[in-house]
Short mmCIF file of C-alpha atoms in Angstrom, two decimals:
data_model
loop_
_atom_site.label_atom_id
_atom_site.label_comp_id
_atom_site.label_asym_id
_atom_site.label_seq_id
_atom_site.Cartn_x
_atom_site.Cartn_y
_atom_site.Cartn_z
CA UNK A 2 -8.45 149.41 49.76
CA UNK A 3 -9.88 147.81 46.61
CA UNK A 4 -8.36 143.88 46.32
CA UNK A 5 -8.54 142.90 42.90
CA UNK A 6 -8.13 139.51 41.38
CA UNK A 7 -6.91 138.56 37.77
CA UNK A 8 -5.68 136.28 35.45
CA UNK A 9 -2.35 138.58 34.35
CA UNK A 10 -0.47 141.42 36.13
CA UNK A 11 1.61 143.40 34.15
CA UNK A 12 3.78 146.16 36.07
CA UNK A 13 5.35 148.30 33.59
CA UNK A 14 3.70 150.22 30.32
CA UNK A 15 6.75 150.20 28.04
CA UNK A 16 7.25 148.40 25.00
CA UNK A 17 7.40 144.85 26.51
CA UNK A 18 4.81 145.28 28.68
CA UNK A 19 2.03 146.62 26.13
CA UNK A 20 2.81 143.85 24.41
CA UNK A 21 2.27 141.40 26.52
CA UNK A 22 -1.19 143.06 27.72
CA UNK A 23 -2.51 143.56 24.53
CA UNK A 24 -1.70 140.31 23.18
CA UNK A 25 -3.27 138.56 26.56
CA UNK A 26 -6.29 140.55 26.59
CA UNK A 27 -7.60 140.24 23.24
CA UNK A 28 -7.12 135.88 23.38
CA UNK A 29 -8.95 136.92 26.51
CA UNK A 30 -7.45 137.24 29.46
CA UNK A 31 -8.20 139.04 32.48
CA UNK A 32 -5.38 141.86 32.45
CA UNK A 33 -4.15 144.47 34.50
CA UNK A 34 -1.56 146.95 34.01
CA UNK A 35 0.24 149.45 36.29
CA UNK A 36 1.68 152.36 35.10
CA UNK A 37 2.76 155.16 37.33
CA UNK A 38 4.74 157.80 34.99
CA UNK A 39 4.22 157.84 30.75
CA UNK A 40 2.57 154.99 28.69
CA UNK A 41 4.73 153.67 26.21
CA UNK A 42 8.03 154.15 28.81
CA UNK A 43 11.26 155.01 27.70
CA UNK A 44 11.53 153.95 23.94
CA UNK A 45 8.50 156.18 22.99
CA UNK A 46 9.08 159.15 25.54
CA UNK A 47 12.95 159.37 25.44
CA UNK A 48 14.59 156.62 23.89
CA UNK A 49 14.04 154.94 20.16
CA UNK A 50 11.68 157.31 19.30
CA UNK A 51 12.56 160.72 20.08
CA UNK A 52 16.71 160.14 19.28
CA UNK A 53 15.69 158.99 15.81
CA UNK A 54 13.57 161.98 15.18
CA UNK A 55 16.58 163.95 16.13
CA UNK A 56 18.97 162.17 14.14
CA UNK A 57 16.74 162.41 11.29
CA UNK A 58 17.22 166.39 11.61
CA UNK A 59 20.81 166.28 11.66
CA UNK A 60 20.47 164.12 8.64
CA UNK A 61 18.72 166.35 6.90
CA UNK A 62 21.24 169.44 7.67
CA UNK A 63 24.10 167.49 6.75
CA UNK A 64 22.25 166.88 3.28
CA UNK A 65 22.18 170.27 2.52
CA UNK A 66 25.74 171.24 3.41
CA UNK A 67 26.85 167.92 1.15
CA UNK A 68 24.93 168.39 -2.78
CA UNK A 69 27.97 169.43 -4.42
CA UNK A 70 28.69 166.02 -5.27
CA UNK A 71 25.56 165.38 -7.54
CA UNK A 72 25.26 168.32 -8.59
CA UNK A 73 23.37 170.72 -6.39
CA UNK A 74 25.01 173.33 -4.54
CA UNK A 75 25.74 173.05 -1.18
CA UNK A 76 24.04 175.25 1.50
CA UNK A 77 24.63 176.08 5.23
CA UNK A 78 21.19 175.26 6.55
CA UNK A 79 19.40 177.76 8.88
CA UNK A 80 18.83 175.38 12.29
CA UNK A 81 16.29 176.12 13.98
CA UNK A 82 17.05 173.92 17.22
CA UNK A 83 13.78 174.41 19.39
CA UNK A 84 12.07 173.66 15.63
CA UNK A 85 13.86 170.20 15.79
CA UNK A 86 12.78 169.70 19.32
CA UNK A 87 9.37 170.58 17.94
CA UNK A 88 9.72 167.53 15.30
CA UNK A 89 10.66 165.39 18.39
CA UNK A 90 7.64 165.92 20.02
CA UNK A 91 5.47 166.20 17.17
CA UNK A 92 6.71 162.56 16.41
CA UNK A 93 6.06 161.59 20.14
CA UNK A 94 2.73 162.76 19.72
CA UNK A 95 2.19 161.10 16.54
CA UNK A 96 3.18 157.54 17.77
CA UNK A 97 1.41 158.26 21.46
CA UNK A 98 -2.02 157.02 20.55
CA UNK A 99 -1.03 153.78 20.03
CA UNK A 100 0.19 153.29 23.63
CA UNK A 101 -2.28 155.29 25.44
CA UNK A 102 -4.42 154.73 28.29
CA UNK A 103 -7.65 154.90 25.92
CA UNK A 104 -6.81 152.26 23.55
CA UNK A 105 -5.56 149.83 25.94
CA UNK A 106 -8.86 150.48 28.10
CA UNK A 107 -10.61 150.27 24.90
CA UNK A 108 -9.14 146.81 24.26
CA UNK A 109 -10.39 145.69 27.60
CA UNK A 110 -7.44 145.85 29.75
CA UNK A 111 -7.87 147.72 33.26
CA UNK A 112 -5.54 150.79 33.51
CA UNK A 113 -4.44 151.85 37.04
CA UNK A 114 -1.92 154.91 36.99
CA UNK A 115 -0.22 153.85 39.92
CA UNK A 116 3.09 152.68 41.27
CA UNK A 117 3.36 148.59 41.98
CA UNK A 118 5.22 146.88 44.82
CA UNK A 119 4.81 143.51 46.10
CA UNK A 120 4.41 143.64 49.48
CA UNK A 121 4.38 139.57 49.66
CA UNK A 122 5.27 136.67 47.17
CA UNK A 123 1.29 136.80 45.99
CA UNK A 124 0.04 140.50 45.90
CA UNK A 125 1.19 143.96 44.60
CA UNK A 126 0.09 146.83 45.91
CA UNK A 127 -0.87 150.03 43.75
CA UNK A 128 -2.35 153.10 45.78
CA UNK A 129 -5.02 151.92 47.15
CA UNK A 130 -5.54 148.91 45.17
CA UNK A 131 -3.97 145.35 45.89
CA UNK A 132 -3.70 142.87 43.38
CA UNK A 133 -2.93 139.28 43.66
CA UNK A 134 -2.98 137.67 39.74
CA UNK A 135 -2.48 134.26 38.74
CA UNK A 136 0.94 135.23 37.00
CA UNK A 137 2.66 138.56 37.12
CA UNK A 138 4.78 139.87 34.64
CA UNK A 139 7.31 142.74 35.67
CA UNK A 140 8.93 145.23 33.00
CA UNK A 141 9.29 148.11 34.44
CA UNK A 142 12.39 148.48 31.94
CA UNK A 143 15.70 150.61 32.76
CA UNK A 144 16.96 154.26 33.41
CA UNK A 145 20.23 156.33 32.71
CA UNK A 146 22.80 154.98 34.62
CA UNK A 147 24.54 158.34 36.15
CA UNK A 148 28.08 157.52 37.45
CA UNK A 149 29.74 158.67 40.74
CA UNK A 150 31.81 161.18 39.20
CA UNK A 151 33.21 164.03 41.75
CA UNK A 152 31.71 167.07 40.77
CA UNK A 153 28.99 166.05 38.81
CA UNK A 154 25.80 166.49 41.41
CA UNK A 155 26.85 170.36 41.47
CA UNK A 156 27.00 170.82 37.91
CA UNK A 157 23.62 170.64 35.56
CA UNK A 158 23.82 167.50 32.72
CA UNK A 159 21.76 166.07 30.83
CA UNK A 160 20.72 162.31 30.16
CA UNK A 161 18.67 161.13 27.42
CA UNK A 162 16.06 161.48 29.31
CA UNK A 163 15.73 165.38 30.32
CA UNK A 164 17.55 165.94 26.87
CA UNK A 165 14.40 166.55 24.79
CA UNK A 166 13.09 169.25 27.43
CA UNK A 167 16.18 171.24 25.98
CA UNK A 168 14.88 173.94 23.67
CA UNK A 169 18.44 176.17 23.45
CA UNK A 170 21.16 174.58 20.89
CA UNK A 171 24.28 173.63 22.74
CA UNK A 172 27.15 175.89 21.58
CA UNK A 173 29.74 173.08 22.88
CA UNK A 174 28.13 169.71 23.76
CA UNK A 175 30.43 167.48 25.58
CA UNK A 176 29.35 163.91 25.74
CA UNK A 177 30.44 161.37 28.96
CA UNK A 178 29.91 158.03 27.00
CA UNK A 179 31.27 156.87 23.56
CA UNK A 180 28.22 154.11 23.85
CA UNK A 181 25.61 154.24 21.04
CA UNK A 182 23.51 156.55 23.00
CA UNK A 183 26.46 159.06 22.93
CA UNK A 184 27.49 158.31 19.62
CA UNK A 185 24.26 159.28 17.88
CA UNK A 186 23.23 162.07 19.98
CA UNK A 187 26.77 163.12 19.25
CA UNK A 188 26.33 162.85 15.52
CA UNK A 189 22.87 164.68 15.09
CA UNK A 190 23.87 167.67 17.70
CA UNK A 191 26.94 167.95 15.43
CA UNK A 192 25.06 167.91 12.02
CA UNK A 193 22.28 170.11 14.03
CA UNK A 194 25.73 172.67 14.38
CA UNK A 195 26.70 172.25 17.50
CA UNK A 196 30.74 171.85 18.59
CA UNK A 197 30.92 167.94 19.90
CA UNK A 198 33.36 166.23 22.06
CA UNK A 199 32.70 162.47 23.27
CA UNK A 200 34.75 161.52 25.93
CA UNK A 201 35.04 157.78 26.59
CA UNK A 202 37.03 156.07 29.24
CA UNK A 203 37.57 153.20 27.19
CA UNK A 204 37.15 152.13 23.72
CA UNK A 205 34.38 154.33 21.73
CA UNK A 206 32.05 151.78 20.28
CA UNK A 207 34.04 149.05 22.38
CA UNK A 208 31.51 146.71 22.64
CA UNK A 209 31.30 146.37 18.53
CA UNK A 210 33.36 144.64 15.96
CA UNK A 211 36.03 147.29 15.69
CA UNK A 212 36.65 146.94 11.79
CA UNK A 213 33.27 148.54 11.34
CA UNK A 214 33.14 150.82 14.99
CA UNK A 215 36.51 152.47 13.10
CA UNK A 216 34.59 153.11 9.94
CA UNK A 217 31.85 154.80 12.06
CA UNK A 218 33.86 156.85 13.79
CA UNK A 219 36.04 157.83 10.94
CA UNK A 220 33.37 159.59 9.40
CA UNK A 221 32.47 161.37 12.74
CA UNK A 222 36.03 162.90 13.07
CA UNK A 223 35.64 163.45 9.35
CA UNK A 224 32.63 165.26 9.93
CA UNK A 225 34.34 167.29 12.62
CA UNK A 226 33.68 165.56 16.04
CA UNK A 227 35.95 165.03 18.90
CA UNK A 228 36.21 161.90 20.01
CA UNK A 229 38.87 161.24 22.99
CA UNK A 230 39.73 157.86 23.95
CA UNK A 231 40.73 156.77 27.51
CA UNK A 232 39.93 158.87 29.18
CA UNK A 233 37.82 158.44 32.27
CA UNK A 234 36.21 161.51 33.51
CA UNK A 235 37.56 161.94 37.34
CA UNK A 236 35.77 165.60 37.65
CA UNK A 237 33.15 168.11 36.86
CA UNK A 238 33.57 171.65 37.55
CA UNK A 239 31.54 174.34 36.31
CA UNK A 240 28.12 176.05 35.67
CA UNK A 241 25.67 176.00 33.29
CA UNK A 242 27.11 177.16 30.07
CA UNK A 243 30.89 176.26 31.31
CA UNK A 244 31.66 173.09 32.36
CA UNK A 245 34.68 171.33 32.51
CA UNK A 246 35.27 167.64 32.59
CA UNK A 247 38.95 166.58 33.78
CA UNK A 248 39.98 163.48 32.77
CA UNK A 249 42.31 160.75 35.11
CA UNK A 250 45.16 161.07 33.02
CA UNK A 251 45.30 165.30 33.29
CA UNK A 252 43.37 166.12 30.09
CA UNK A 253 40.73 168.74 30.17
CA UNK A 254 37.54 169.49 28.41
CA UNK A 255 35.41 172.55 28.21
CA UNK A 256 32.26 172.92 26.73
CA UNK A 257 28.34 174.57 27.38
CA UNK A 258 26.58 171.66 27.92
CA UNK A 259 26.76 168.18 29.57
CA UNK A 260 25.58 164.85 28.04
CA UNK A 261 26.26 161.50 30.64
CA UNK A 262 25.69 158.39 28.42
CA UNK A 263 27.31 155.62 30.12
CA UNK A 264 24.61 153.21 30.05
CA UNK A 265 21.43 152.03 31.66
CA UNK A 266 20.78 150.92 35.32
CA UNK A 267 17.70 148.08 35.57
CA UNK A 268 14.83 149.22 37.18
CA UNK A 269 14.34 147.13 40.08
CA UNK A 270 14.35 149.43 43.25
CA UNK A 271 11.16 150.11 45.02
CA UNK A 272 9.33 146.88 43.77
CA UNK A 273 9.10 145.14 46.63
CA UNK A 274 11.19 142.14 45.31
CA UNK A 275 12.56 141.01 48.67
CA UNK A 276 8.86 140.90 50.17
CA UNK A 277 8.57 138.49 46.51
CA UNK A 278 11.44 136.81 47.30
CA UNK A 279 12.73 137.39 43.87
CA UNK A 280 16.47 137.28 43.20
CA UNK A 281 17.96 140.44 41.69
CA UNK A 282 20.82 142.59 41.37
CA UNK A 283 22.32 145.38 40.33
CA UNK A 284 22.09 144.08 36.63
CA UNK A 285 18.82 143.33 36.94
CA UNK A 286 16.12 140.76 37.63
CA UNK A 287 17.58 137.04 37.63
CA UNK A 288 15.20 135.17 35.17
CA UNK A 289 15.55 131.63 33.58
CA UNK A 290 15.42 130.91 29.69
CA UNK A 291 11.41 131.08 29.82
CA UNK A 292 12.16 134.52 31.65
CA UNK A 293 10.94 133.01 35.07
CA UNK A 294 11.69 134.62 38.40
CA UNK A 295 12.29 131.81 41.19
CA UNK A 296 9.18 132.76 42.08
CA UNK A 297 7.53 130.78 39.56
CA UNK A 298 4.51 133.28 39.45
CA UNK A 299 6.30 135.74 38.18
CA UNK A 300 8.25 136.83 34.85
CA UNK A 301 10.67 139.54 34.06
CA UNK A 302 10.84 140.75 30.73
CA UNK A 303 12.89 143.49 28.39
CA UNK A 304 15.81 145.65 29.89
CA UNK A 305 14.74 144.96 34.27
CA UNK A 306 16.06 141.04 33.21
CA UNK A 307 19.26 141.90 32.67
CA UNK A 308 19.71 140.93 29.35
CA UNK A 309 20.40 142.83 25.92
CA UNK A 310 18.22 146.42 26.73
CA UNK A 311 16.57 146.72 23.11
CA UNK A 312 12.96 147.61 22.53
CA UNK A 313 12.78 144.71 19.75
CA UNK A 314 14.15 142.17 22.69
CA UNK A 315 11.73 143.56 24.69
CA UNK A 316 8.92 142.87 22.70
CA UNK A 317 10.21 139.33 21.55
CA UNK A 318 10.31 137.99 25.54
CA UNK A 319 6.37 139.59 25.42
CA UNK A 320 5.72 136.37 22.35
CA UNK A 321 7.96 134.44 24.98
CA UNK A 322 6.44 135.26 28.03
CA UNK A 323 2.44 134.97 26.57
CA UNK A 324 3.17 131.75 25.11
CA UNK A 325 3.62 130.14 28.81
CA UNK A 326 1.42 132.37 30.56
CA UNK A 327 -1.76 131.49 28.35
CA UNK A 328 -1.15 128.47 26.72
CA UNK A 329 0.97 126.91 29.53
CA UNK A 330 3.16 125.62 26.67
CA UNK A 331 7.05 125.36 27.14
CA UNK A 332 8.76 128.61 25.76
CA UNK A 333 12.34 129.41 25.70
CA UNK A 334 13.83 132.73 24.66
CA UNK A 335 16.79 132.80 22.91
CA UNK A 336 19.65 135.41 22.10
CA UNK A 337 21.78 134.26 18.93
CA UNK A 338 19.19 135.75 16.94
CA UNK A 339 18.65 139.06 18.25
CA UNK A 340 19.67 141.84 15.86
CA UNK A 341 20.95 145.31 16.81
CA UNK A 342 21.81 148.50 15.23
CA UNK A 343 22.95 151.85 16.22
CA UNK A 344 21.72 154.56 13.87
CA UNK A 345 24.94 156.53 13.04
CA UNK A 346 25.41 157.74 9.56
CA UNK A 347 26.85 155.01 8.56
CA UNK A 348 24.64 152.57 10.30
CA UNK A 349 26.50 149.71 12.30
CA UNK A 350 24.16 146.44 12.87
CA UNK A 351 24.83 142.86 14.41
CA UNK A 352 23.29 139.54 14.41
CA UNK A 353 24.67 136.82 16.30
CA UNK A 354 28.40 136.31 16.56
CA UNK A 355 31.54 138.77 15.40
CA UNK A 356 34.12 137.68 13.75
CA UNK A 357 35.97 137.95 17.40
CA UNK A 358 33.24 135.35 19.16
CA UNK A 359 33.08 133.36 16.11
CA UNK A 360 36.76 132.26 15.94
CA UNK A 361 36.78 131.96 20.10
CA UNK A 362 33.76 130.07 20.06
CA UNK A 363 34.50 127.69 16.86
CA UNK A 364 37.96 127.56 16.34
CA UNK A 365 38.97 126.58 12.95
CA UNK A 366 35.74 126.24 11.55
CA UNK A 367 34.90 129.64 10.68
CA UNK A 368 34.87 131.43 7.29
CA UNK A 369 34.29 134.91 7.38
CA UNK A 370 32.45 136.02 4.08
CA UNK A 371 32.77 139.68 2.74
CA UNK A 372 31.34 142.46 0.53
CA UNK A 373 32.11 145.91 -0.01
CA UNK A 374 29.30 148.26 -0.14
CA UNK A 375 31.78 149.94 -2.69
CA UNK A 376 30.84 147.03 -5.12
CA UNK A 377 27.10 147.91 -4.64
CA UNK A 378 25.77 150.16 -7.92
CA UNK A 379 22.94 151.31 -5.60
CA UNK A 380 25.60 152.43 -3.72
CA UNK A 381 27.67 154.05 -6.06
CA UNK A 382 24.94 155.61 -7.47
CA UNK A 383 23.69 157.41 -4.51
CA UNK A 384 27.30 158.07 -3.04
CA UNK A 385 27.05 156.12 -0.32
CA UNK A 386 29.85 153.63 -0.77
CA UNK A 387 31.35 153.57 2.71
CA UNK A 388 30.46 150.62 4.25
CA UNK A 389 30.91 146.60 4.16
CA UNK A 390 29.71 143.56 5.14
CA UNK A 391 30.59 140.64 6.90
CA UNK A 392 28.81 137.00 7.73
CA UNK A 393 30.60 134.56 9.90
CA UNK A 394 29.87 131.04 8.47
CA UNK A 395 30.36 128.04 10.34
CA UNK A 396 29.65 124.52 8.38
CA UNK A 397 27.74 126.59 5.47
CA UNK A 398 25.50 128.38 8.37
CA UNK A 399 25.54 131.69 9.06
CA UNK A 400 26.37 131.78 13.28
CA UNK A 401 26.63 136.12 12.80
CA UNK A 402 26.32 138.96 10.34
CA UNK A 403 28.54 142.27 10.91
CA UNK A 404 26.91 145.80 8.40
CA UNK A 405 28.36 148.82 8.21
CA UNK A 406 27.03 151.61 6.02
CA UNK A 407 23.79 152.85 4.79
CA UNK A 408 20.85 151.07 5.89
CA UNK A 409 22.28 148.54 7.97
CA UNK A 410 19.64 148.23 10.45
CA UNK A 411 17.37 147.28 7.87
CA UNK A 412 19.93 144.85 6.25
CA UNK A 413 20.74 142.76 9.31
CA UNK A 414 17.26 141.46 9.05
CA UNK A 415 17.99 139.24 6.48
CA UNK A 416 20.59 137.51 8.94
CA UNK A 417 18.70 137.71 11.82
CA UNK A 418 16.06 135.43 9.69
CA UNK A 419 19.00 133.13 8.36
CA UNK A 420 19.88 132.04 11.89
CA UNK A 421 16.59 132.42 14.17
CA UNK A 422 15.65 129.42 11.36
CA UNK A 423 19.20 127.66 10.79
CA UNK A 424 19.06 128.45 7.19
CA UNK A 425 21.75 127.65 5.11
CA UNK A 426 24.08 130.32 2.92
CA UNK A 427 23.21 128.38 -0.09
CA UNK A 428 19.21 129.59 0.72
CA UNK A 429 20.59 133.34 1.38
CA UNK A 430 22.53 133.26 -1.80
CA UNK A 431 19.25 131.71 -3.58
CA UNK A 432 17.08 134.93 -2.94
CA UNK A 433 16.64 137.17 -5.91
CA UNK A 434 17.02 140.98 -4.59
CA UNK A 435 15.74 143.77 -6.89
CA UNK A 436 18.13 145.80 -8.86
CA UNK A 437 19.83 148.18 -7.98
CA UNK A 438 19.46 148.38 -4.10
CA UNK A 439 21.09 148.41 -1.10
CA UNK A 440 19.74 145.11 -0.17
CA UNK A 441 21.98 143.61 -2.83
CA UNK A 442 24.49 142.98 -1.06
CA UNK A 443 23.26 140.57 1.19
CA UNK A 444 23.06 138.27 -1.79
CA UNK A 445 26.47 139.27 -2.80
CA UNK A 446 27.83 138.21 0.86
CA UNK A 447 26.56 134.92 0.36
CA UNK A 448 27.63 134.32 -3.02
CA UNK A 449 31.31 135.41 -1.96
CA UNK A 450 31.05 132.36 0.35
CA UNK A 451 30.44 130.46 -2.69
CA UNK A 452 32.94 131.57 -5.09
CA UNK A 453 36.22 130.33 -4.17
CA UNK A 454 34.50 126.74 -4.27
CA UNK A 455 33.14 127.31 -7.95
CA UNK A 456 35.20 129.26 -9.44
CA UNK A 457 38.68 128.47 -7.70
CA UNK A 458 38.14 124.71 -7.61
CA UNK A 459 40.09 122.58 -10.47
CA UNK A 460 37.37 119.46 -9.81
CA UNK A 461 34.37 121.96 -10.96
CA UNK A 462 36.84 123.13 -14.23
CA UNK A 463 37.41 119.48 -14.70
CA UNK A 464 33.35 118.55 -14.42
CA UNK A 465 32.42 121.73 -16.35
CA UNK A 466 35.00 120.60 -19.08
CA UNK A 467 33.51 117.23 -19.26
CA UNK A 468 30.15 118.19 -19.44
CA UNK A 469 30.95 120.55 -22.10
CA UNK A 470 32.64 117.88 -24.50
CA UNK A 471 29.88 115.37 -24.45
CA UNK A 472 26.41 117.05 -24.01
CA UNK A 473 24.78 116.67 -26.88
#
């Protein structure tokens, strides 16, 4: 048994945790990692990565079928399904490099393929090494969650996970899950050509404003999709190529394959957290706003703490996390000011508050602020009109952002920026955005807040009238 000692344990080689070795090592650090399946973990292998390569396919093939418009004639595209599985991996591959075992040796981090458990408050074991570091941090991410559903261990599925192994096009893809998961892989299977049906127990797209979740899934049933509301799956009967998903309330629904998307389960099990004595459960590891175990040698950071599972999240508690460990400086993660998006066609983002939290959390002091995306000559111009915006403003801040439509994960950044600094709407609405784009209507959002109190106010007429009769 080899013992090791260091300045920085890092258990977990996904997003979060590459970024906090890399960082550590090269304003040098002692740092080892453990790693015991792929480098880069789920966002590069099966997550972020591999679902936007995908979507990007079905993109493409609803392109084609949709030129008439401008002026090109529309075509039924020839998909070639294993091909776009082929794109998925040659993307993979592309991106894998940067997260591999070589350059993080090459930066001078030690590598050790292996599995980590504490097996006391001070040292983790990995094969046959064990490891005691002066702080440890754990981010060994999440997994799909797979329900308890009757049936469903006798029947093959699919998570997103196993998905991209799948090299024969689903004739009939049902989908357990109307999360965003299920909604894009629902959305690029049925661009790719596939027959889609989501089936969500609750609300599809329940946990987003539903002004702009309805827009979203507008254009899916528009498109063609399925989506059935309410209806919790009770069983699972079938084989492969027929299964059948029975819902509690007596519907039925029959299709070839089997997607379960009904979130992500923290991966905490097998770490040797009670030999740590670090509190957990089944939402993940309990941290404090420094992302602090009670066991005040060790941090959890990204999806295992519990908190919003985002790669970008991840990789913002690694600046947390790396401030404390090296510099011993205080450091205190936030949340207000983490974006998200989910990469439908149209996109749906957040920052911050909706307009739901907003008015619960400040009652009578919010303004909601809007702008079409129909009002938008980029927009109009490239037929991609569907969409709006909203900003929640509280005392002439921003306190959330709401996009719908195209490019809205790119938009939101804009907000995210706003409020991570407490910027004012009056500094939004000063930035001069290049004409025509998308990005345009940012600006426009903010200068709707301003309108009604320049152009609907009788004491500005009165002013402006004033001014205009005696300047000389």
């Amino acid at each position: 048994m080899e013992k090791i000692k260091t300045d920085l344990l890092v258990i977990g080689a996904g997003s979060g945790g590459l970024s906090v070795a890399a960082g550590a090592v090269q304003m040098g650090a002692d740092v080892v990692l453990l790693e015991d399946h792929k480098m880069g973990g789920d966002c590069l292998n099966y997550g972020c990565v591999p679902s936007k390569a995908l979507i990007a396919a079905g993109k493409q093939a609803h392109t084609l079928r949709n030129g008439a418009k401008f002026g090109v004639a529309d075509v039924e595209p020839q998909v070639d399904y294993a091909a776009a599985k082929d794109h998925v991996h040659h993307v993979i591959g592309t991106i894998e490099p940067h997260d591999s075992v070589e350059r993080f040796e090459g930066l001078g981090v030690r590598v050790i393929q292996e599995r980590g458990r504490f097996i006391d408050k001070d040292t983790v074991q990995a094969g046959e090494h064990e490891i005691t570091a002066r702080r440890v941090v754990i981010a060994t991410g999440s997994s799909p969650f797979v329900p308890p559903i009757p049936g469903l261990d006798k029947v093959p599925y699919l998570t997103n996970e196993t998905l991209w192994e799948l090299r024969d096009q689903p004739e009939h893809l049902l989908v357990i899950g109307g999360g965003p998961i299920g909604i894009e892989m629902a959305q690029a299977h049925l661009r790719l050509g596939s027959k889609v049906t989501v089936i969500e127990g609750a609300k599809a797209m329940g946990k987003d404003d539903p002004e702009l979740a309805a827009i979203v899934l507008d254009r899916m049933r528009a498109e063609g999709m399925v989506i059935e509301e309410g209806a919790l799956a009770e069983e699972i009967t079938g084989k492969a190529g027929d299964i059948t998903v029975k819902a509690k309330d007596g519907r039925v629904f029959k299709g070839s394959h089997l997607l379960v998307a009904v979130g992500r389960a923290a991966n905490v099990n097998d770490l040797g957290l009670e030999e740590a004595g670090i509190k957990h459960d089944r939402s993940g590891i309990k941290v404090d706003n420094s992302m602090r175990t009670n066991n005040k040698k060790v941090y959890a950071i990204g999806d295992v703490a519990g908190q919003l599972q985002f790669t970008h999240v991840a990789g913002y508690h690694a600046g947390v996390v790396i401030r404390s460990i090296l510099f011993g400086l205080p450091s205190k993660a936030r949340q207000d000011h983490l974006p998200w998006a989910t990469y439908t066609d149209p996109e749906l983002a957040q920052v911050g508050l909706t307009e739901e939290q907003a008015r619960k959390k400040h009652y009578g002091q919010v303004e909601v602020t809007r702008f079409e995306y129909q009002e938008n000559d980029r927009a109009i111009a490239e037929g991609k009109t569907t969409g709006l915006i909203k900003v929640m403003v509280v005392k002439g801040r921003p306190v959330g952002a709401s996009i719908v439509g195209a490019g809205a994960g790119d938009l939101i950044g804009v907000w995210a920026l706003a409020i991570a600094n407490k910027l004012k709407m009056s500094q939004v609405a000063g930035m001069v955005a290049p004409y025509p784009t998308i990005g345009e209507v940012n600006k426009r959002a903010a200068g709707a807040y301003f309108s009604p109190r320049l152009f609907e106010n009788p004491t500005v007429k009165k002013v402006v009238g004033l001014v205009q009769k005696y300047l000389p």
